[in-house]
XYZ file of C-alpha atoms in Angstrom:
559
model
C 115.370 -12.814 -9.229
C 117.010 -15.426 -7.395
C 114.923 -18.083 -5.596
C 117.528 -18.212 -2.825
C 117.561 -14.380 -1.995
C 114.408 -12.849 -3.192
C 111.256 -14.594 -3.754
C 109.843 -15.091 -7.172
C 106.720 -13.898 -8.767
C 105.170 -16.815 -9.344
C 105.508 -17.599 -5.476
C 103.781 -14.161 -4.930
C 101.261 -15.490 -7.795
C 100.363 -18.771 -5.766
C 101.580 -19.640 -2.036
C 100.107 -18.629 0.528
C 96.755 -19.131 2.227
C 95.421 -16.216 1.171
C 96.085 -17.368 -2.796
C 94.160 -20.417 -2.395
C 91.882 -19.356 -4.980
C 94.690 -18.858 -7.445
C 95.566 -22.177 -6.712
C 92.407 -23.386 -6.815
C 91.920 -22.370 -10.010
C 95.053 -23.303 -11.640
C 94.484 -27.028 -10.061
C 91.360 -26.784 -12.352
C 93.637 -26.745 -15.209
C 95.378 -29.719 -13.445
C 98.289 -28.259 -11.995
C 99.292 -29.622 -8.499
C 100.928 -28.463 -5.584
C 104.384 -29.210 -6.600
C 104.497 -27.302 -9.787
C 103.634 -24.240 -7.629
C 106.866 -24.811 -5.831
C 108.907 -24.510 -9.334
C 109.441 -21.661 -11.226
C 106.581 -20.973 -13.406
C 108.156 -20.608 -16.700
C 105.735 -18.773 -20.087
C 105.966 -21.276 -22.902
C 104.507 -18.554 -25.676
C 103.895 -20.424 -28.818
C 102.729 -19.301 -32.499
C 101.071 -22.474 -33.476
C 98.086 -22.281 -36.507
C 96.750 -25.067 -37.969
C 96.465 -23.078 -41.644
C 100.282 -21.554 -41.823
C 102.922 -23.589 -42.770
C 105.588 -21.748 -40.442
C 103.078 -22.809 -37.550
C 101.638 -25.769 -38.286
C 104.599 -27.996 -36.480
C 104.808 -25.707 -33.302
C 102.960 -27.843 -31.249
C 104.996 -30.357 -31.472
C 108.128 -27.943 -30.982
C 106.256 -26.499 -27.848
C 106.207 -29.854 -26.178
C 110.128 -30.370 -26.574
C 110.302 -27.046 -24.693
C 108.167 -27.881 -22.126
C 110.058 -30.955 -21.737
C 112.656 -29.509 -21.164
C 111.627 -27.333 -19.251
C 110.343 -30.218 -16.368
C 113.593 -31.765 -16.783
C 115.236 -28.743 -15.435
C 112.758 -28.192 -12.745
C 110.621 -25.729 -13.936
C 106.582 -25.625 -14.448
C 105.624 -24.941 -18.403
C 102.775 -22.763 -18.471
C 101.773 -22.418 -22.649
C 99.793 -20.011 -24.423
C 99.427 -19.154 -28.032
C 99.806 -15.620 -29.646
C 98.988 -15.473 -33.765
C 100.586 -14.781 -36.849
C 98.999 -13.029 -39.675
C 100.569 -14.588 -42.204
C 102.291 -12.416 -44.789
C 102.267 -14.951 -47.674
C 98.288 -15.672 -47.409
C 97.723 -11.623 -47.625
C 100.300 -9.973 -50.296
C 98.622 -7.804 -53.004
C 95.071 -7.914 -50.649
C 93.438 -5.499 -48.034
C 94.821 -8.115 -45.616
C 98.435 -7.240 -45.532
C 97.559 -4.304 -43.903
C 97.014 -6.021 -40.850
C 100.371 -7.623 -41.317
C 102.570 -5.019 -40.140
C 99.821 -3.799 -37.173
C 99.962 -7.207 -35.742
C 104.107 -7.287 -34.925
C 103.219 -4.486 -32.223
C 100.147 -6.300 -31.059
C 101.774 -9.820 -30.413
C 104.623 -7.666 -27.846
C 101.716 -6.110 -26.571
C 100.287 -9.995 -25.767
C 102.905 -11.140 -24.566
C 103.322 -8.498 -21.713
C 99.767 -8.836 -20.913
C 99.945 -12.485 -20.384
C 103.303 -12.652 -18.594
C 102.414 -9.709 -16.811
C 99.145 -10.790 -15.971
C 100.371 -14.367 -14.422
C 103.247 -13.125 -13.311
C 105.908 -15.835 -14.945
C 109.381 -16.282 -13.728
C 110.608 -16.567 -17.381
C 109.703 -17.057 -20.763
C 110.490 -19.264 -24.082
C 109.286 -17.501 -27.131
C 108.268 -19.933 -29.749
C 108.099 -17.441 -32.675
C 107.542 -18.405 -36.667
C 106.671 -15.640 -39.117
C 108.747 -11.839 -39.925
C 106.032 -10.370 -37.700
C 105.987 -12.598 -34.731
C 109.568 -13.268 -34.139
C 110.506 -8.982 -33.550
C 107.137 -8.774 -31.669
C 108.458 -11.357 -29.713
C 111.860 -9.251 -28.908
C 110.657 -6.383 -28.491
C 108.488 -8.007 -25.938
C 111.815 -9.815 -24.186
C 113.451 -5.906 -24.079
C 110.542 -4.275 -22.552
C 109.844 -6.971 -19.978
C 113.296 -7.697 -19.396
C 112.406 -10.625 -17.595
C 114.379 -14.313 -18.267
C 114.081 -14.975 -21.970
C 115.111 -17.210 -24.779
C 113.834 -17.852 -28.045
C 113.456 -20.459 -30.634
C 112.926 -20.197 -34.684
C 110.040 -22.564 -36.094
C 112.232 -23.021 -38.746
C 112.787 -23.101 -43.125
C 111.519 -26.101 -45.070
C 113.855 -28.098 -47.208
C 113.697 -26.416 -50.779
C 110.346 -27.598 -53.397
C 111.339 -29.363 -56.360
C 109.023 -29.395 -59.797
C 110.609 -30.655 -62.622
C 114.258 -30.694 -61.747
C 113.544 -27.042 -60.708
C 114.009 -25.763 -57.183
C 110.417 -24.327 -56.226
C 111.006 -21.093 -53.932
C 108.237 -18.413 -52.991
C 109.306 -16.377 -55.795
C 109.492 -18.916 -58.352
C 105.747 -19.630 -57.739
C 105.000 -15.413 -57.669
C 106.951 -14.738 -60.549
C 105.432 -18.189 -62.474
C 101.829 -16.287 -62.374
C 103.613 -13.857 -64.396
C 105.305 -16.347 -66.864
C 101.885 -17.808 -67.356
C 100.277 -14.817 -68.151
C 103.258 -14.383 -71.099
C 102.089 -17.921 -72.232
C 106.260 -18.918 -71.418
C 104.264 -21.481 -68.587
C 101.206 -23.092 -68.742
C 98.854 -23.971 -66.344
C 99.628 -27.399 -65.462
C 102.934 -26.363 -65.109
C 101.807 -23.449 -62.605
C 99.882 -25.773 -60.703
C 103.088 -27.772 -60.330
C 105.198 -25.309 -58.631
C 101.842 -24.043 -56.431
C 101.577 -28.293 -55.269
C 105.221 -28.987 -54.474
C 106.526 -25.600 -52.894
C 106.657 -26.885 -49.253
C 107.665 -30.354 -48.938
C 107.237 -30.089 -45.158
C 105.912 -27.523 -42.716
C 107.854 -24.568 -41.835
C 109.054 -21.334 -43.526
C 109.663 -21.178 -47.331
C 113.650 -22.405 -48.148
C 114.417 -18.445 -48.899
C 115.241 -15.278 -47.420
C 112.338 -14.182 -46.568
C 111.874 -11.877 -43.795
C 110.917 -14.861 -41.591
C 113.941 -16.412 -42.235
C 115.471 -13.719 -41.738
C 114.189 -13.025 -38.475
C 115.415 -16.221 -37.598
C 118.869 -15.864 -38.298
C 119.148 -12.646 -36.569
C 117.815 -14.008 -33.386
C 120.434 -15.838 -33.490
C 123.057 -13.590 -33.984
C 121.486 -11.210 -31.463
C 122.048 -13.543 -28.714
C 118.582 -14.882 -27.983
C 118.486 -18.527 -28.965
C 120.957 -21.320 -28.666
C 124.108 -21.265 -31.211
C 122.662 -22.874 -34.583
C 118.785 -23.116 -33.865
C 117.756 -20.360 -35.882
C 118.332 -22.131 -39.404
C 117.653 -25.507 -38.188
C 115.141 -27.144 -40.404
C 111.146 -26.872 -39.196
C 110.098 -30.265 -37.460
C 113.276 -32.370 -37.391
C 114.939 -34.059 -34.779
C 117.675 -31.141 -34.809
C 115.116 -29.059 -34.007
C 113.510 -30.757 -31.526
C 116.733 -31.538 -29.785
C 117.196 -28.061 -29.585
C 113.696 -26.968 -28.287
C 114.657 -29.076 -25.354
C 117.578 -27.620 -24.509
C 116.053 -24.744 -24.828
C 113.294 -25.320 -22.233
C 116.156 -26.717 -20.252
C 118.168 -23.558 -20.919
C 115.519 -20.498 -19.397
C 115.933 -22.667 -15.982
C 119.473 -21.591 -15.839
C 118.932 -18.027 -17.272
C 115.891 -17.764 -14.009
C 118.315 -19.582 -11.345
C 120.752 -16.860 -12.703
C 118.890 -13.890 -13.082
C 120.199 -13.279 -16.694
C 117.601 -10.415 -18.771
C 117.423 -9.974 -21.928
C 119.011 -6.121 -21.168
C 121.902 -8.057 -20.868
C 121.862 -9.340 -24.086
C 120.434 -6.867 -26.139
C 123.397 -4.133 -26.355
C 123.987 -1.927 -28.951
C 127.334 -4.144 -29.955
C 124.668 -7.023 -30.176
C 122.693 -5.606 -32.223
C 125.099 -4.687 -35.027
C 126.503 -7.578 -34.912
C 123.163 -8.816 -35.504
C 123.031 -6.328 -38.299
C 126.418 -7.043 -39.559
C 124.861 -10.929 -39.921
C 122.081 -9.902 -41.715
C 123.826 -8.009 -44.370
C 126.315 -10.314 -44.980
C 123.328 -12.953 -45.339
C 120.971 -10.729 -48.155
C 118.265 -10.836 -45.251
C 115.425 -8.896 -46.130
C 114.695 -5.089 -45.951
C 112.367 -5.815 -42.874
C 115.355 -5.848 -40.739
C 115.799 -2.126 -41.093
C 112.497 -1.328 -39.820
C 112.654 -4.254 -37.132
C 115.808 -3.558 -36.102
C 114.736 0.076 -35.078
C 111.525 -1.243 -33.200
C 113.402 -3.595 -31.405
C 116.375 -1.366 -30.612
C 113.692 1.299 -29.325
C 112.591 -1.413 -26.498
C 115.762 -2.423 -25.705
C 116.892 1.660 -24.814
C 119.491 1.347 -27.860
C 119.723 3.425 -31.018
C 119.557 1.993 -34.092
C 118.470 4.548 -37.326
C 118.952 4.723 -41.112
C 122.313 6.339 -40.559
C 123.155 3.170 -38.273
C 122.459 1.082 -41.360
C 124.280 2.754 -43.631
C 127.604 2.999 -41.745
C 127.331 -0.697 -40.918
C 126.289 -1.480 -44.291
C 128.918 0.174 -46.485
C 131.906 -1.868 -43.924
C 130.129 -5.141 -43.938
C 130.817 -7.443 -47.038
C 128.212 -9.945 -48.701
C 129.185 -13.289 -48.436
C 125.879 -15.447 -48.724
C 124.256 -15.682 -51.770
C 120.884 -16.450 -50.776
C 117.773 -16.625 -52.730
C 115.930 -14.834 -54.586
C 119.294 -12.808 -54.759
C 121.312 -16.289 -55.221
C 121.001 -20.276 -55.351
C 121.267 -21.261 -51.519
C 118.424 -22.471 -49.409
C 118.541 -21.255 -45.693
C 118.928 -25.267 -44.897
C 121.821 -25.275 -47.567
C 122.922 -22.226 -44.978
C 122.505 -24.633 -42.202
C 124.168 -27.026 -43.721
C 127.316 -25.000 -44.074
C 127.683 -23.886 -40.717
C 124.673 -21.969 -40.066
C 125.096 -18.202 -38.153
C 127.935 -19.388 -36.281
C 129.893 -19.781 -39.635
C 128.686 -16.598 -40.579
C 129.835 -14.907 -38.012
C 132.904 -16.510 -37.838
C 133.783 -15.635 -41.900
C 132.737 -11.816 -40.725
C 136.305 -12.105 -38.657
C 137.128 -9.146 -36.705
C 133.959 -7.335 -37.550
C 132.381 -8.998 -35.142
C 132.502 -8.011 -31.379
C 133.242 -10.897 -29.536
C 132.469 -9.805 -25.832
C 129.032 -10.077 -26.189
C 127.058 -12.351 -24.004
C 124.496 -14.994 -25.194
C 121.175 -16.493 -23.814
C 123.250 -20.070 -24.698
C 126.290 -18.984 -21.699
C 128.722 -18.725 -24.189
C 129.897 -15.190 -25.671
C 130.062 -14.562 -29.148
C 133.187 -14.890 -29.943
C 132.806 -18.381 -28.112
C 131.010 -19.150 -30.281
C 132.803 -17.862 -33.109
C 135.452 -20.444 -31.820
C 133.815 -23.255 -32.037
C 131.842 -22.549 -35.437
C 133.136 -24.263 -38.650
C 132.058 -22.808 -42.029
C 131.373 -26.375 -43.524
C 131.054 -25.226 -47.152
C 133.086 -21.996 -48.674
C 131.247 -22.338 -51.885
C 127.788 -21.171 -49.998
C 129.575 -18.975 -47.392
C 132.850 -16.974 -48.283
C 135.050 -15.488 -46.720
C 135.865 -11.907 -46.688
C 139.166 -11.853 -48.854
C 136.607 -13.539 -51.108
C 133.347 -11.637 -50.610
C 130.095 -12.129 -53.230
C 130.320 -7.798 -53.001
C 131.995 -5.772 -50.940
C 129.111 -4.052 -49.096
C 126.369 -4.975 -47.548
C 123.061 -5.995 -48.865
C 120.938 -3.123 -47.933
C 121.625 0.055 -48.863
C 120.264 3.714 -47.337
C 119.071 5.966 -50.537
C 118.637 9.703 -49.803
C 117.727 12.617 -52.399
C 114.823 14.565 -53.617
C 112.810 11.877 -53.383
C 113.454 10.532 -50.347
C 114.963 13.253 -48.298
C 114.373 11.298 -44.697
C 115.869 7.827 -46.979
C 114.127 4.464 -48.622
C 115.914 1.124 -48.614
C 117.072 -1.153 -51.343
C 118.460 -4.837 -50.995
C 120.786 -4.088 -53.499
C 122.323 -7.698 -53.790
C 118.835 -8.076 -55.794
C 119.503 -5.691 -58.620
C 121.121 -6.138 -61.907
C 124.055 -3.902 -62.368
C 122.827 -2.504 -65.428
C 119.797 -0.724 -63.168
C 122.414 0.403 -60.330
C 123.025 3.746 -62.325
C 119.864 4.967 -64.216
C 117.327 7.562 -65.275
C 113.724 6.629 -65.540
C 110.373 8.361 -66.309
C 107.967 7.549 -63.597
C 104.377 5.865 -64.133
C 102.524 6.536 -60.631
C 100.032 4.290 -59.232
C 97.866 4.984 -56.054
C 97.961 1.549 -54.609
C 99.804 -1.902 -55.361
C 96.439 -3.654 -57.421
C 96.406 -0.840 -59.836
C 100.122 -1.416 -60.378
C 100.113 -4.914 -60.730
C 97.020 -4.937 -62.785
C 98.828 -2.630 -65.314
C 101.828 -4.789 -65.384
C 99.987 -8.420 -65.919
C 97.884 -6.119 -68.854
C 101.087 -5.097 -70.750
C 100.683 -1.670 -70.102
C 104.222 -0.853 -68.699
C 106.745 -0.025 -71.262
C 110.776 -0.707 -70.219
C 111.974 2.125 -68.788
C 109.446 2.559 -66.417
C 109.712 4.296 -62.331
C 106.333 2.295 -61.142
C 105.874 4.583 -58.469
C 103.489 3.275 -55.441
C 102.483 5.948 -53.128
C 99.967 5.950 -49.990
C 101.059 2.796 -49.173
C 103.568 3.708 -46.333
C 102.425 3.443 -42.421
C 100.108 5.823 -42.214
C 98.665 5.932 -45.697
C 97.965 2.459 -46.535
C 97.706 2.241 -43.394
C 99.945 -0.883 -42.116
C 103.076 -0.343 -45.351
C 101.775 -3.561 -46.868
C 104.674 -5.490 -48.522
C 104.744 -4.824 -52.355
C 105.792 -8.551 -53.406
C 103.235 -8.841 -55.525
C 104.107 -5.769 -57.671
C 107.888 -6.863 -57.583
C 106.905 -10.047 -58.608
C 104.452 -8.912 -61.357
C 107.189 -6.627 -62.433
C 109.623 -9.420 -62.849
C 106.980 -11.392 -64.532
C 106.478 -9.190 -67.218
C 110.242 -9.483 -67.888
C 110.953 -6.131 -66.785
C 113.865 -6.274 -63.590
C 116.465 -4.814 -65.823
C 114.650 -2.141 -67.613
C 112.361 -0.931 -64.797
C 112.327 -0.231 -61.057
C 109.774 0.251 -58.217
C 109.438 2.820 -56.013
C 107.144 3.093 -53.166
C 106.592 4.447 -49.010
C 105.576 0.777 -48.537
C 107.923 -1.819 -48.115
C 109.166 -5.160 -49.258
C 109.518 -9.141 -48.468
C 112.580 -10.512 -48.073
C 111.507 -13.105 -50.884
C 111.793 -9.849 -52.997
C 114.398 -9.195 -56.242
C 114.410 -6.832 -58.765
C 115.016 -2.980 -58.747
C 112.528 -1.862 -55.898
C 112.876 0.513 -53.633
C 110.704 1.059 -50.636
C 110.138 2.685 -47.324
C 110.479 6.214 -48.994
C 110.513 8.909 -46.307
C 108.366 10.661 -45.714
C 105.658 8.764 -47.095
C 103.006 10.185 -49.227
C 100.802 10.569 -46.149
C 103.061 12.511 -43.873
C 103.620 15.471 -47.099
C 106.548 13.285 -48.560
C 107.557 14.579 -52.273
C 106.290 11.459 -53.483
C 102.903 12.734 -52.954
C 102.731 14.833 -55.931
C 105.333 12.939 -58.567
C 103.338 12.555 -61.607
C 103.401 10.427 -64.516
C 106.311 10.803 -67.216
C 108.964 13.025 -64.190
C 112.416 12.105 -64.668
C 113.789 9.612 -61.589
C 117.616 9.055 -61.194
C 118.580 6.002 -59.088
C 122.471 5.656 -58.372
C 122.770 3.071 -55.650
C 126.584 3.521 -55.489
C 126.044 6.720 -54.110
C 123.041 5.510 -52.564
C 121.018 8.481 -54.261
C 117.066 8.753 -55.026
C 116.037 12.262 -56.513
C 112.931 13.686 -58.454
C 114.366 15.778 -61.530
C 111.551 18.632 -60.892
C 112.037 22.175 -60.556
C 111.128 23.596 -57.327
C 108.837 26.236 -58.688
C 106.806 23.378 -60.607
C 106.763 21.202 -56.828
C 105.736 24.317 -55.497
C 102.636 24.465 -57.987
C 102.018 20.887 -57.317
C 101.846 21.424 -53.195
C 99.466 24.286 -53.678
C 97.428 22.309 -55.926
C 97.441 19.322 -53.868
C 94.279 17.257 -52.287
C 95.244 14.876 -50.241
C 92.989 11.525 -50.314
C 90.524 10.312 -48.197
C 91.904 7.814 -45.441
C 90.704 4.336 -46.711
C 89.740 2.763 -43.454
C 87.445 4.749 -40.623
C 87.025 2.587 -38.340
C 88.562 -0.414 -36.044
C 92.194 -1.033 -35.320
C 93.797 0.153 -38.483
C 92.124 3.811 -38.138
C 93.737 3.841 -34.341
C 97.080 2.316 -35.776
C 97.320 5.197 -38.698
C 96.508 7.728 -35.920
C 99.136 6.499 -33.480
C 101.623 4.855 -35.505
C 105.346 6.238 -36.737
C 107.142 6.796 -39.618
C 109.225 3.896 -40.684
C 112.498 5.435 -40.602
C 111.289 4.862 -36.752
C 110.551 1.495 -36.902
C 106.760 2.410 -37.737
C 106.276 1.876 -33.459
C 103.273 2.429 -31.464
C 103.768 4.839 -28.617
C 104.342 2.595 -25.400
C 107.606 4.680 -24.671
């Protein structure tokens, strides 16, 4: 909509003498005339006081809005939430994780909708928040850009870099008596040495990076670290940077193609991002009217090298990332891979930016005559098993478990399994399967970190894997396997696995099958009794009605 041919919906909103009461209102907020005369620009923000990832937004908020007067436009700010994945894993809370990434789009479009803004800045922190927030830009299409709240530097204990993991997995080594409590307590106090994300790549993180690469922040702001003066430089220009995509009349449909978003997936791979993306990617595709599936993944994947080692797969830090060139870098060492005609919410296209990107360190980002593996992180499994797929992050696994037979141990949620674990009770050579945990079942496909991390506690990532229809956090390593389809719930075959069947895993042929006879599954099906849903009333009973499978993106219907 531009202001010189068509007027804008903010105008609509407030001028005029019959919208004196609008104004009226909005003056009681202390808005004056002028600002009604600008374009009234949606500053959403994600701030919490309790959250690291959030805890600095304000302060990143104002930079927009600054720069959002210096360009002439009116910041109008509002907050959205993040349930917080890392305060809920391995509790009845992180099943409101998942729930909530549909919830904040749904926000978003109310508010913007209801005030009818000219354009928005999405201020997102948090694996949740940040795809909410593009699958709200796609199905508003309305002027858009985004900024990432950011990693924190990495903790240090003891000449030891403190990551999420090392803190998970340190419950573990306590429990062995190999760390003792002080010792615990150290990594717990010095994780976060600032506020923002964890220094890994988690799904957050990962979110952050491919924003980037999508198109939908400025070149290098989605690894910047949380708080600094980079970033706040940035915000600015961002706020400064919606003016020109309003005075325009650039949309986020013209950003979000379906050669942006593999590139976008391309970036991720080649980064270890988490196994979030695949479901993210299909929710956000969904809005944007492109289509993205498991089979999308898995082409991409097996032509799209490795060439970040990132933790908990590797020893970089997404600042150490940052510090090496950032996405640009990364998309640059991709080469031809990536499609440059793409256009960005900075102006430039991607393969001007490609251009002008420098990969500052080859030791943290190689090149791809020099890849860390030749494939992609995430791999598509299909089989027996998982006959609609499940999806490993197989830079994560030890070699030794890429090709194996296992007898499973089943588990009907992720305490019992975890409880079982920490008790000694799982032997090496273990399939822990987890099963009513997926979308419907659980309901909300909580993220199994703590079993993965229990697992690895106990010493077990190269003997035994995990198997489940929920999923996993990015922060996640080991042999586990989630997002089975279909889930328990929906009459998946891992309904009725039972405890000692035979489980082949073969990730180079990306293969996940039950070793079962059919006449014995058949027994099992007519023997079966499915379980009682666990929650019966409030928003989770309406999400496990509504909701779909994840090898859809686990979407609510607004289509």
């Amino acid at each position: 909509m531009t202001p010189n041919t068509k007027q804008r919906r903010s105008q609509k909103q407030f001028t005029g003498i019959e919208r004196s009461l609008q104004r009226a209102w909005a003056k009681g907020a202390g808005l004056i005339d002028e600002e009604f005369e600008r374009p009234m620009i949606a500053v959403v923000n994600t701030y919490q006081d309790f959250s690291p990832e959030n805890f600095h937004l304000r302060q990143v908020a104002d930079a927009v809005k600054a720069g959002v007067r210096m360009a002439g436009g009116t910041p109008c700010e509002f907050n959205t939430f993040h349930v917080t994945d890392s305060e809920t894993f391995a509790s009845v809370g992180m099943r409101y994780v998942l729930p909530s990434r549909d919830v904040v789009a749904d926000m978003i479009e109310l508010m913007v909708e209801g005030h009818r803004f000219d354009g928005m800045v999405l201020i997102g922190s948090g694996d949740k928040v940040m795809p909410g927030m593009v699958m709200a830009a796609a199905r508003l299409d309305l002027p858009a850009i985004m900024i990432y709240g950011g990693p924190t530097p990495v903790g240090r204990y003891r000449g030891r870099k403190v990551f999420l993991e090392t803190v998970y997995d340190g419950v573990g080594e306590h429990l062995r008596g190999e760390l003792s409590r002080e010792d615990l307590k150290g990594l717990e106090d010095n994780h976060f040495p600032f506020s923002g994300a964890c220094d890994t790549a988690t799904s957050g993180n990962t979110a952050g990076i491919y924003t980037e690469a999508l198109g939908l922040t400025l070149p290098h702001s989605g690894t910047l670290p949380a708080g600094s003066n980079y970033q706040l430089r940035a915000a600015k220009y961002t706020g400064m940077r919606i003016m020109d995509l309003v005075r325009e009349d650039i949309r986020p449909s013209a950003i979000l193609t379906k050669r942006a978003f593999e590139n976008a997936m391309r970036v991720g791979m080649a980064v270890g991002g988490s196994t979030n993306m695949v479901l993210h990617f299909m929710a956000m595709a969904k809005e944007a009217g492109v289509d993205v599936s498991f089979e999308t993944w898995d082409s991409l994947s097996r032509t799209t090298p490795t060439l970040v080692k990132l933790a908990p797969s590797g020893p970089w830090g997404i600042t150490e990332l940052n510090e090496a060139g950032g996405v640009p870098a990364v998309l640059k060492a991709l080469g031809d891979l990536i499609e440059r005609d793409v256009a960005t919410a900075s102006g430039k296209s991607a393969g001007e930016i490609v251009d002008e990107a420098l990969i500052e360190n080859p030791e943290i980002i190689h090149t791809r005559d020099n890849p860390v593996e030749a494939e992609g992180s995430l791999f598509i499994l299909k089989g027996t098993l998982a006959p609609g797929g499940a999806v490993v992050k197989a830079s994560g696994v030890a070699k030794a478990m890429w090709n194996t037979t296992l007898r499973a141990r089943v588990f009907e949620d992720e305490e019992s399994a975890i409880d079982a674990l920490r008790a000694g009770e799982v032997q090496a050579g273990t399939c822990i399967i987890i099963r009513n945990e997926g979308t419907k079942g659980g309901p909300g496909m909580r993220e199994m970190l703590g079993a993965t991390s229990a697992l690895m506690g106990a010493g077990l990532g190269e003997t035994c894997a995990l198997v489940t229809d929920g999923r996993f956090s990015g922060a996640t390593h080991g042999p586990a396997i989630g997002y089975v389809t279909p889930e328990a719930a929906r009459g998946g075959v891992i309904a009725i696995v039972r405890d000692g069947d035979e489980i082949h895993i073969d990730l180079a042929e990306r293969k996940l099958d039950l070793h079962v006879a059919e006449a014995e599954l058949k027994n099992r099906w007519q023997a079966y009794v499915a379980p009682e849903p666990r929650v019966k009333r409030g928003y989770l009973k309406f999400y496990s009605e509504h909701v779909a499978p994840a090898s859809e993106g686990a979407v609510m219907p607004r289509f």
